[in-house]
XYZ file of C-alpha atoms in Angstrom:
414
model
C 1.955 -20.222 -17.404
C -0.380 -17.267 -17.839
C 1.138 -14.099 -19.330
C -0.133 -10.799 -17.937
C 0.019 -7.997 -20.489
C -0.059 -4.237 -20.304
C -3.027 -2.058 -21.308
C -2.367 0.816 -23.714
C -5.074 2.666 -25.621
C -7.654 -0.011 -24.851
C -5.521 -2.913 -26.106
C -3.828 -5.610 -24.019
C -0.280 -5.553 -25.339
C 3.202 -6.939 -24.841
C 6.119 -4.645 -24.095
C 8.043 -3.117 -26.999
C 11.230 -4.868 -25.891
C 9.548 -8.236 -25.455
C 10.965 -8.545 -21.951
C 9.136 -10.831 -19.544
C 9.389 -11.110 -15.758
C 8.409 -14.130 -13.671
C 6.468 -13.501 -10.479
C 7.116 -16.013 -7.676
C 5.150 -16.984 -4.593
C 6.926 -15.732 -1.421
C 5.601 -18.778 0.477
C 7.502 -21.317 -1.629
C 9.328 -19.488 -4.449
C 7.268 -21.306 -7.073
C 6.422 -19.352 -10.265
C 2.916 -17.878 -10.313
C 2.763 -16.131 -13.694
C 4.709 -14.132 -16.240
C 4.271 -10.432 -16.876
C 5.255 -8.263 -19.834
C 7.964 -5.930 -18.569
C 7.935 -2.505 -20.146
C 10.253 0.483 -20.270
C 10.278 4.188 -21.020
C 8.933 3.767 -24.567
C 5.910 1.811 -23.333
C 5.234 4.406 -20.655
C 5.457 7.230 -23.201
C 2.999 5.454 -25.511
C 0.567 5.029 -22.624
C 0.866 8.722 -21.708
C 0.172 9.748 -25.295
C -2.885 7.470 -25.400
C -4.165 9.021 -22.178
C -3.519 12.504 -23.556
C -5.565 11.754 -26.682
C -8.421 10.314 -24.655
C -8.541 13.150 -22.126
C -10.689 15.757 -23.958
C -13.467 13.273 -24.686
C -13.485 11.742 -21.182
C -13.417 15.163 -19.531
C -16.561 16.197 -21.433
C -18.592 13.167 -20.355
C -21.150 13.998 -17.682
C -20.114 13.097 -14.120
C -23.291 11.010 -13.861
C -22.177 8.851 -16.786
C -18.635 8.514 -15.438
C -20.162 7.396 -12.139
C -22.263 4.764 -13.878
C -19.143 3.299 -15.479
C -17.322 3.194 -12.144
C -20.292 1.468 -10.501
C -20.228 -1.106 -13.299
C -16.488 -1.545 -12.755
C -17.146 -2.160 -9.068
C -19.634 -4.890 -9.972
C -17.116 -6.562 -12.280
C -14.399 -6.481 -9.602
C -16.779 -8.124 -7.142
C -17.631 -10.826 -9.698
C -13.921 -11.579 -10.078
C -13.015 -11.030 -6.430
C -12.071 -14.629 -5.664
C -9.842 -14.928 -8.710
C -8.124 -11.618 -8.004
C -7.727 -12.446 -4.308
C -6.017 -15.777 -5.025
C -3.555 -14.032 -7.321
C -2.919 -11.447 -4.626
C -2.152 -14.104 -2.019
C 0.113 -16.020 -4.382
C 2.191 -13.003 -5.400
C 2.203 -11.011 -2.147
C 1.804 -13.608 0.608
C -1.066 -12.315 2.773
C -3.694 -14.895 3.850
C -6.538 -15.348 1.391
C -9.236 -13.892 3.639
C -7.270 -10.654 3.933
C -6.598 -10.609 0.200
C -10.321 -11.043 -0.382
C -11.065 -8.125 1.931
C -8.586 -5.970 0.046
C -10.200 -6.693 -3.319
C -13.677 -5.988 -1.972
C -12.388 -2.762 -0.441
C -11.094 -1.708 -3.862
C -14.583 -2.274 -5.265
C -15.964 -0.032 -2.517
C -13.496 2.690 -3.549
C -14.886 2.597 -7.090
C -18.441 2.914 -5.754
C -17.488 5.729 -3.387
C -15.838 7.911 -6.019
C -18.560 7.129 -8.534
C -20.834 9.142 -6.243
C -18.254 11.739 -5.185
C -17.681 12.695 -8.814
C -21.246 13.959 -8.976
C -20.566 16.291 -6.043
C -17.388 17.887 -7.363
C -18.943 21.326 -6.981
C -17.453 24.769 -7.463
C -18.131 27.694 -5.153
C -18.872 31.403 -5.139
C -16.353 33.356 -3.057
C -17.594 36.570 -1.365
C -16.129 39.644 -3.039
C -15.153 42.987 -1.519
C -16.761 44.716 -4.491
C -20.468 44.763 -5.379
C -19.478 45.006 -9.041
C -17.704 41.622 -9.230
C -18.140 37.952 -8.358
C -15.436 35.322 -7.842
C -16.236 31.828 -9.086
C -14.148 28.742 -8.312
C -14.817 26.053 -10.924
C -13.605 22.441 -10.567
C -12.261 20.996 -13.802
C -10.331 17.794 -14.616
C -6.602 18.385 -14.621
C -5.395 16.074 -17.383
C -3.385 12.860 -17.350
C -2.730 11.338 -13.910
C 0.221 9.011 -13.341
C -0.470 6.681 -10.419
C 2.253 4.500 -8.894
C 1.293 1.921 -6.267
C 3.310 -0.382 -3.939
C 3.477 -4.124 -3.345
C 2.020 -4.349 0.169
C -1.560 -3.417 -0.833
C -1.284 -3.523 -4.622
C -5.014 -3.522 -5.391
C -6.471 -1.315 -2.673
C -3.903 1.469 -2.958
C -4.225 1.478 -6.738
C -8.015 1.761 -6.465
C -7.756 4.759 -4.129
C -5.730 6.543 -6.818
C -7.380 5.706 -10.115
C -10.997 5.865 -8.889
C -10.982 9.578 -7.908
C -8.956 10.481 -11.000
C -11.462 8.805 -13.323
C -14.430 10.225 -11.435
C -13.014 13.744 -11.782
C -12.635 13.342 -15.550
C -8.888 12.705 -15.685
C -7.322 9.941 -17.714
C -4.870 7.572 -16.015
C -1.635 5.700 -16.574
C -1.094 3.206 -13.762
C 2.147 1.518 -12.743
C 1.681 -1.200 -10.143
C 4.660 -2.589 -8.288
C 6.873 -4.598 -10.623
C 7.179 -7.158 -7.820
C 3.428 -7.694 -7.309
C 1.606 -6.684 -10.510
C -0.800 -9.574 -11.118
C -3.852 -8.804 -8.983
C -3.527 -5.096 -9.819
C -3.555 -5.954 -13.519
C -6.733 -7.999 -13.159
C -8.329 -5.133 -11.248
C -7.416 -2.648 -13.987
C -8.672 -4.946 -16.743
C -12.012 -5.389 -14.946
C -12.317 -1.613 -14.557
C -11.541 -1.042 -18.231
C -14.145 -3.638 -19.264
C -16.863 -1.581 -17.590
C -17.096 0.683 -20.620
C -14.185 3.081 -20.445
C -13.258 4.562 -23.843
C -9.840 3.450 -25.177
C -6.956 5.331 -23.612
C -8.832 6.531 -20.538
C -7.178 3.893 -18.327
C -3.751 2.507 -19.193
C -1.399 0.139 -17.379
C 2.362 -0.263 -17.815
C 4.518 -2.802 -16.006
C 8.169 -2.143 -15.332
C 10.759 -0.771 -12.959
C 10.536 2.509 -11.138
C 13.864 3.477 -12.677
C 12.444 3.260 -16.229
C 8.634 3.287 -16.268
C 8.223 5.285 -13.075
C 10.733 7.912 -14.148
C 9.057 8.364 -17.532
C 5.642 8.801 -15.933
C 7.012 11.484 -13.605
C 9.373 13.284 -15.990
C 7.241 13.311 -19.147
C 5.394 16.663 -19.425
C 2.173 14.915 -20.505
C 1.365 13.811 -16.954
C -0.071 16.679 -14.915
C -0.637 14.812 -11.651
C 1.504 12.174 -9.922
C 0.273 10.021 -7.044
C 2.795 7.741 -5.331
C 2.719 5.468 -2.304
C 6.004 3.917 -1.285
C 9.417 4.397 0.253
C 10.454 7.841 1.481
C 13.696 8.138 -0.497
C 11.865 7.367 -3.740
C 9.181 9.880 -2.821
C 11.791 12.617 -2.449
C 13.187 11.794 -5.893
C 9.692 11.965 -7.387
C 9.062 15.313 -5.709
C 12.256 16.725 -7.211
C 11.497 15.449 -10.719
C 7.852 16.537 -10.633
C 8.866 20.042 -9.569
C 10.542 20.619 -12.932
C 7.076 20.791 -14.526
C 5.284 22.137 -11.430
C 3.082 19.031 -11.383
C 0.418 18.331 -8.799
C 1.755 15.716 -6.412
C 0.357 13.348 -3.775
C 2.803 11.291 -1.700
C 2.209 8.742 1.031
C 5.616 7.626 2.228
C 7.153 5.832 5.190
C 5.822 5.740 8.723
C 6.975 4.843 12.215
C 3.753 4.833 14.189
C 3.748 4.932 17.998
C 1.063 3.373 20.209
C 0.632 4.703 23.751
C -0.884 2.426 26.408
C -1.871 4.500 29.452
C -2.256 3.407 33.046
C -6.070 3.292 32.832
C -6.199 1.290 29.579
C -8.196 -1.915 29.257
C -5.171 -4.147 28.914
C -6.728 -6.985 26.954
C -8.239 -4.617 24.401
C -5.026 -2.612 24.132
C -2.896 -5.731 23.634
C -5.221 -7.082 20.962
C -5.235 -3.764 19.105
C -1.446 -3.479 19.202
C -0.991 -7.101 18.155
C -3.280 -6.686 15.159
C -1.711 -3.444 13.985
C 1.873 -4.636 14.563
C 1.565 -8.031 12.849
C -1.175 -7.605 10.228
C 0.273 -8.240 6.748
C 3.461 -9.257 8.593
C 3.939 -5.663 9.726
C 4.352 -4.572 6.116
C 2.062 -1.553 6.393
C 3.143 2.088 6.422
C 0.834 2.748 9.397
C 1.817 -0.421 11.271
C 2.555 -0.030 14.995
C 6.344 0.290 15.131
C 6.762 1.462 18.747
C 4.654 0.617 21.808
C 4.995 2.852 24.869
C 3.421 1.333 28.005
C 2.942 2.963 31.406
C 5.195 1.507 34.118
C 2.200 0.527 36.250
C 0.771 -1.816 33.583
C 3.878 -2.693 31.548
C 4.283 -6.228 32.891
C 0.578 -7.047 32.603
C 0.442 -5.671 29.069
C 3.553 -7.583 27.994
C 2.160 -10.864 29.340
C -1.129 -10.348 27.488
C 0.575 -9.345 24.223
C 2.878 -12.370 24.312
C -0.012 -14.717 25.087
C -1.977 -13.418 22.092
C 1.035 -13.413 19.787
C 1.851 -17.054 20.506
C -1.641 -18.029 19.342
C -1.091 -16.649 15.844
C -0.820 -19.321 13.166
C 1.742 -18.882 10.385
C 1.832 -20.605 6.992
C 1.092 -20.343 3.284
C -1.576 -17.766 2.546
C -3.897 -20.152 0.703
C -4.315 -22.215 3.883
C -7.639 -21.028 5.357
C -6.450 -21.654 8.927
C -3.433 -19.313 8.999
C -3.321 -15.804 10.470
C 0.017 -14.731 8.990
C 1.653 -15.591 5.691
C 5.280 -15.147 4.639
C 7.077 -11.846 4.408
C 7.212 -10.437 0.913
C 10.907 -10.870 0.230
C 14.206 -12.016 1.671
C 15.310 -8.374 1.738
C 12.413 -7.470 4.033
C 13.122 -10.455 6.277
C 16.828 -9.658 6.512
C 16.089 -6.025 7.380
C 13.902 -7.240 10.244
C 16.626 -9.605 11.469
C 19.229 -6.836 11.359
C 17.093 -4.478 13.435
C 16.349 -7.197 15.992
C 20.081 -7.982 16.285
C 20.850 -4.298 16.807
C 18.230 -4.046 19.556
C 19.552 -7.130 21.347
C 23.109 -5.832 21.187
C 21.940 -2.654 22.931
C 20.070 -4.352 25.764
C 16.626 -5.374 24.492
C 15.108 -8.745 25.351
C 13.003 -11.107 23.246
C 9.744 -12.184 24.871
C 8.666 -14.372 21.938
C 9.547 -14.996 18.297
C 12.750 -13.557 16.886
C 13.530 -16.339 14.434
C 12.325 -18.236 11.398
C 9.785 -21.010 12.093
C 11.036 -24.576 12.018
C 9.676 -27.212 9.646
C 10.019 -28.308 6.051
C 6.891 -26.368 5.019
C 8.658 -23.090 5.863
C 12.043 -23.822 4.296
C 11.500 -22.278 0.860
C 9.423 -19.275 1.910
C 10.211 -15.944 3.554
C 8.617 -16.824 6.888
C 9.422 -15.176 10.209
C 7.846 -15.578 13.627
C 5.922 -12.586 15.019
C 8.250 -11.065 17.585
C 7.724 -9.133 20.829
C 10.694 -7.174 22.203
C 10.968 -5.466 25.603
C 13.360 -3.025 27.264
C 13.675 -0.958 24.105
C 15.108 2.566 23.969
C 15.681 5.210 21.318
C 19.321 4.305 20.758
C 18.081 1.255 18.845
C 17.493 1.398 15.091
C 14.082 -0.212 15.405
C 12.830 2.707 17.480
C 14.001 5.229 14.889
C 13.746 3.478 11.495
C 10.774 1.909 9.736
C 10.986 -1.877 10.147
C 8.242 -3.124 7.810
C 8.328 -6.475 9.556
C 6.402 -8.479 12.205
C 7.885 -6.942 15.355
C 6.230 -5.278 18.367
C 8.903 -3.390 20.360
C 7.941 -2.105 23.831
C 9.292 0.689 26.008
C 7.889 1.872 29.332
C 7.128 5.417 30.486
C 6.144 7.003 33.797
C 4.116 10.089 32.792
C 1.913 11.251 29.924
C 4.339 14.041 29.119
C 7.138 11.497 28.757
C 4.972 9.294 26.527
C 4.163 12.205 24.220
C 7.802 13.241 24.078
C 8.862 9.721 23.105
C 6.073 9.343 20.562
C 6.992 12.632 18.898
C 10.726 11.899 18.897
C 10.640 10.805 15.263
C 11.145 12.251 11.804
C 7.979 10.452 10.684
C 4.430 11.687 11.193
C 2.069 9.421 9.281
C -0.056 7.893 12.069
C -0.257 7.351 15.836
C -2.380 5.261 18.174
């Protein structure tokens, strides 16, 4: 079984402790690969390597940094099929979507390769003729980037690409539950000609590796995508050193279907955004509000489209949906469905695990459409992160806006 190592100071290395984790396929629970599992000491070594490499990388011309990122993009595209297969095997999404994610990460490298050249300063008008105010953009230092399991390659690329383009050095921590494709992406990027220590990668838990990356004073910028509670903890820890911070946390996105909507188009859009990646997206549609006049027509169309979706192992080219990522995610979805049913909701389709021997060992769940929802139900107030499309009707635009805004989340809306 292949062993995936960490990257510290330009060298692929095992963890100091020698710990190893086995990554399993959520479609069948079969082992995919092993990964070196690091801790605080490994993270500290990576931060020190990035700190040493920072002055030299910061002095390199933006044009040259851009050339390296373009080369990295080319290498990722050359390895796209290999990386995509790993992504499907460790995360579950169908191969064609995994392939799209990898190619999107290559586009991020290309995009920021060019943006780095345009990182201009500015001259600010002064009240005095005897002075000028200049704003100069300079690289900040070491960036710690922490990415999640649902889009482990794409979301990592969106973090490390701008940091490298700006002249920062990076220590990356992909999800400990889905680190394989992200590791291959990082290794391809490093092979493009980055000096040792400019890009580092440490595997491990958020409790150990993540905490060290946030708490260690070497890191001057922290970028995190993930669960809201963890984001709050990172914000508190980063504040002790007044670090720059970027957080993308949970979401509970509403979709409003008005009386004059084209029903077929609206149903297709809601279906795609509710069930894509098995609903495991922070900007997934979590609540659908439909005008009374078209609620029945919309529900019929959404159910018809949902029943056509094909579910199975992600490497099967004919499937639309793979397994959920974990049993914990599946159980959370079941619990929220049960709560909704207890409070008066109805199931229009789905709501259970698929039948058949091919689904027995994986974390599969049928895409589910619920009707007669209201805001007393957990699903209408808490992030589900599962393949469910819950519907609630409204009678006026003002009511729809009030319902959509009745949430502590604010990440996206449709």
